[in-house]
Short mmCIF file of C-alpha atoms in Angstrom, two decimals:
data_model
loop_
_atom_site.label_atom_id
_atom_site.label_comp_id
_atom_site.label_asym_id
_atom_site.label_seq_id
_atom_site.Cartn_x
_atom_site.Cartn_y
_atom_site.Cartn_z
CA MET L 13 168.18 133.56 45.19
CA ASN L 14 171.18 132.14 44.45
CA HIS L 15 173.52 133.85 43.58
CA LYS L 16 177.56 132.48 42.41
CA PRO L 17 180.04 134.26 43.21
CA GLN L 18 182.76 135.76 40.44
CA PRO L 19 186.15 133.48 40.30
CA LEU L 20 188.84 135.26 41.19
CA PHE L 21 191.31 133.85 38.17
CA VAL L 22 189.68 134.08 34.64
CA LEU L 23 191.74 131.50 32.93
CA PRO L 24 191.48 131.29 29.23
CA GLN L 25 189.28 129.35 26.86
CA ARG L 26 190.28 125.70 26.46
CA LYS L 27 190.40 124.93 22.45
CA HIS L 28 188.25 122.50 20.81
CA CYS L 29 188.94 119.51 18.76
CA PRO L 30 188.04 119.90 15.27
CA VAL L 31 187.36 117.06 14.75
CA CYS L 32 184.81 115.56 17.87
CA GLY L 33 183.97 119.12 19.39
CA ALA L 34 185.18 117.64 22.90
CA THR L 35 187.55 120.06 25.28
CA SER L 36 190.92 120.07 24.09
CA TYR L 37 194.05 119.30 26.82
CA SER L 38 197.08 119.00 24.01
CA ALA L 39 198.71 122.27 23.89
CA SER L 40 198.41 121.88 20.22
CA GLY L 41 194.14 122.01 20.43
CA ILE L 42 193.46 118.58 18.45
CA HIS L 43 193.52 115.26 20.91
CA PRO L 44 196.57 112.67 19.21
CA GLN L 45 194.00 110.15 18.66
CA CYS L 46 191.91 112.40 16.64
CA ALA L 47 194.90 113.46 14.54
CA MET L 48 195.68 109.49 13.64
CA GLN L 49 192.21 109.57 13.20
CA GLN L 50 191.79 112.17 10.75
CA ALA L 51 195.70 111.30 8.92
CA ASP L 52 193.91 108.00 8.25
CA SER L 53 191.18 108.69 6.88
CA LYS L 54 191.91 108.83 3.32
CA ARG L 55 194.23 105.22 3.41
CA MET L 56 191.17 104.56 4.73
CA GLN L 57 188.80 105.34 2.15
CA LYS L 58 190.61 103.42 0.49
CA VAL L 59 190.87 99.94 2.29
CA LYS L 60 187.10 100.68 2.94
CA SER L 61 186.16 100.74 -1.22
CA PRO L 62 184.87 97.52 -2.78
CA SER L 63 187.63 96.20 -4.54
CA LYS L 64 187.68 97.09 -8.20
CA ALA L 65 189.83 93.76 -9.45
CA ARG L 66 187.26 91.52 -8.02
CA LYS L 67 188.25 87.63 -9.44
CA LYS L 68 186.51 85.53 -11.62
CA VAL L 69 186.47 81.91 -11.25
CA THR L 70 188.09 80.21 -14.03
CA LYS L 71 188.13 76.26 -15.11
CA SER L 72 192.51 76.70 -14.45
CA MET L 73 191.53 78.50 -11.00
CA GLN L 74 189.86 77.17 -8.17
CA PRO L 75 188.74 78.23 -4.99
CA THR L 76 191.03 77.81 -1.62
CA HIS L 77 189.89 76.77 1.39
CA TRP L 78 188.59 80.30 2.87
CA GLN L 79 187.18 81.28 -1.09
CA LYS L 80 183.66 79.87 -1.87
CA ALA L 81 182.33 80.98 -5.63
CA CYS L 82 178.98 82.38 -6.40
CA PRO L 83 177.51 80.74 -9.15
CA ARG L 84 174.57 83.88 -10.13
CA CYS L 85 177.93 85.88 -11.31
CA ARG L 86 180.83 83.79 -10.88
CA THR L 87 182.89 85.94 -8.89
CA VAL L 88 185.67 84.76 -5.80
CA VAL L 89 184.08 85.70 -2.03
CA HIS L 90 185.04 85.00 1.71
CA VAL L 91 183.62 81.20 2.74
CA ARG L 92 181.76 83.19 5.81
CA LYS L 93 180.03 86.00 3.33
CA ARG L 94 176.01 85.79 3.09
CA LEU L 95 175.32 87.52 0.74
CA CYS L 96 177.16 87.93 -2.74
CA GLN L 97 177.73 91.22 -3.71
CA CYS L 98 175.77 90.41 -7.19
CA GLY L 99 172.88 89.96 -4.34
CA HIS L 100 172.88 86.30 -4.34
CA ALA L 101 171.98 84.09 -0.72
CA PHE L 102 173.80 82.10 -0.02
CA ALA L 103 172.34 78.89 2.14
CA THR L 104 173.54 78.34 5.31
CA ALA L 105 174.64 74.83 7.12
CA LYS L 106 171.58 73.48 9.32
CA GLY L 107 172.57 73.77 13.21
CA THR L 108 174.23 77.05 12.89
#
């Protein structure tokens, strides 16, 4: 039978990071990268949220070289987008 000997020195339990749940090595109990992620979460939600002010194409406003207009909803989208928010699928170029 294998019995492990008792440790000579009892170490205090290390704190666990509240963001990732792993054992924390910092004195504050939270990893620095997790603290930064937690602080930026509100800002990132604003950045990632869909834009409320979508541009509509008018005759006076033409899309630039890196934008195109959706023929279905007339919203200006980036050239590399394959789907518009309205659901329209843009045709892909041959050979790509």
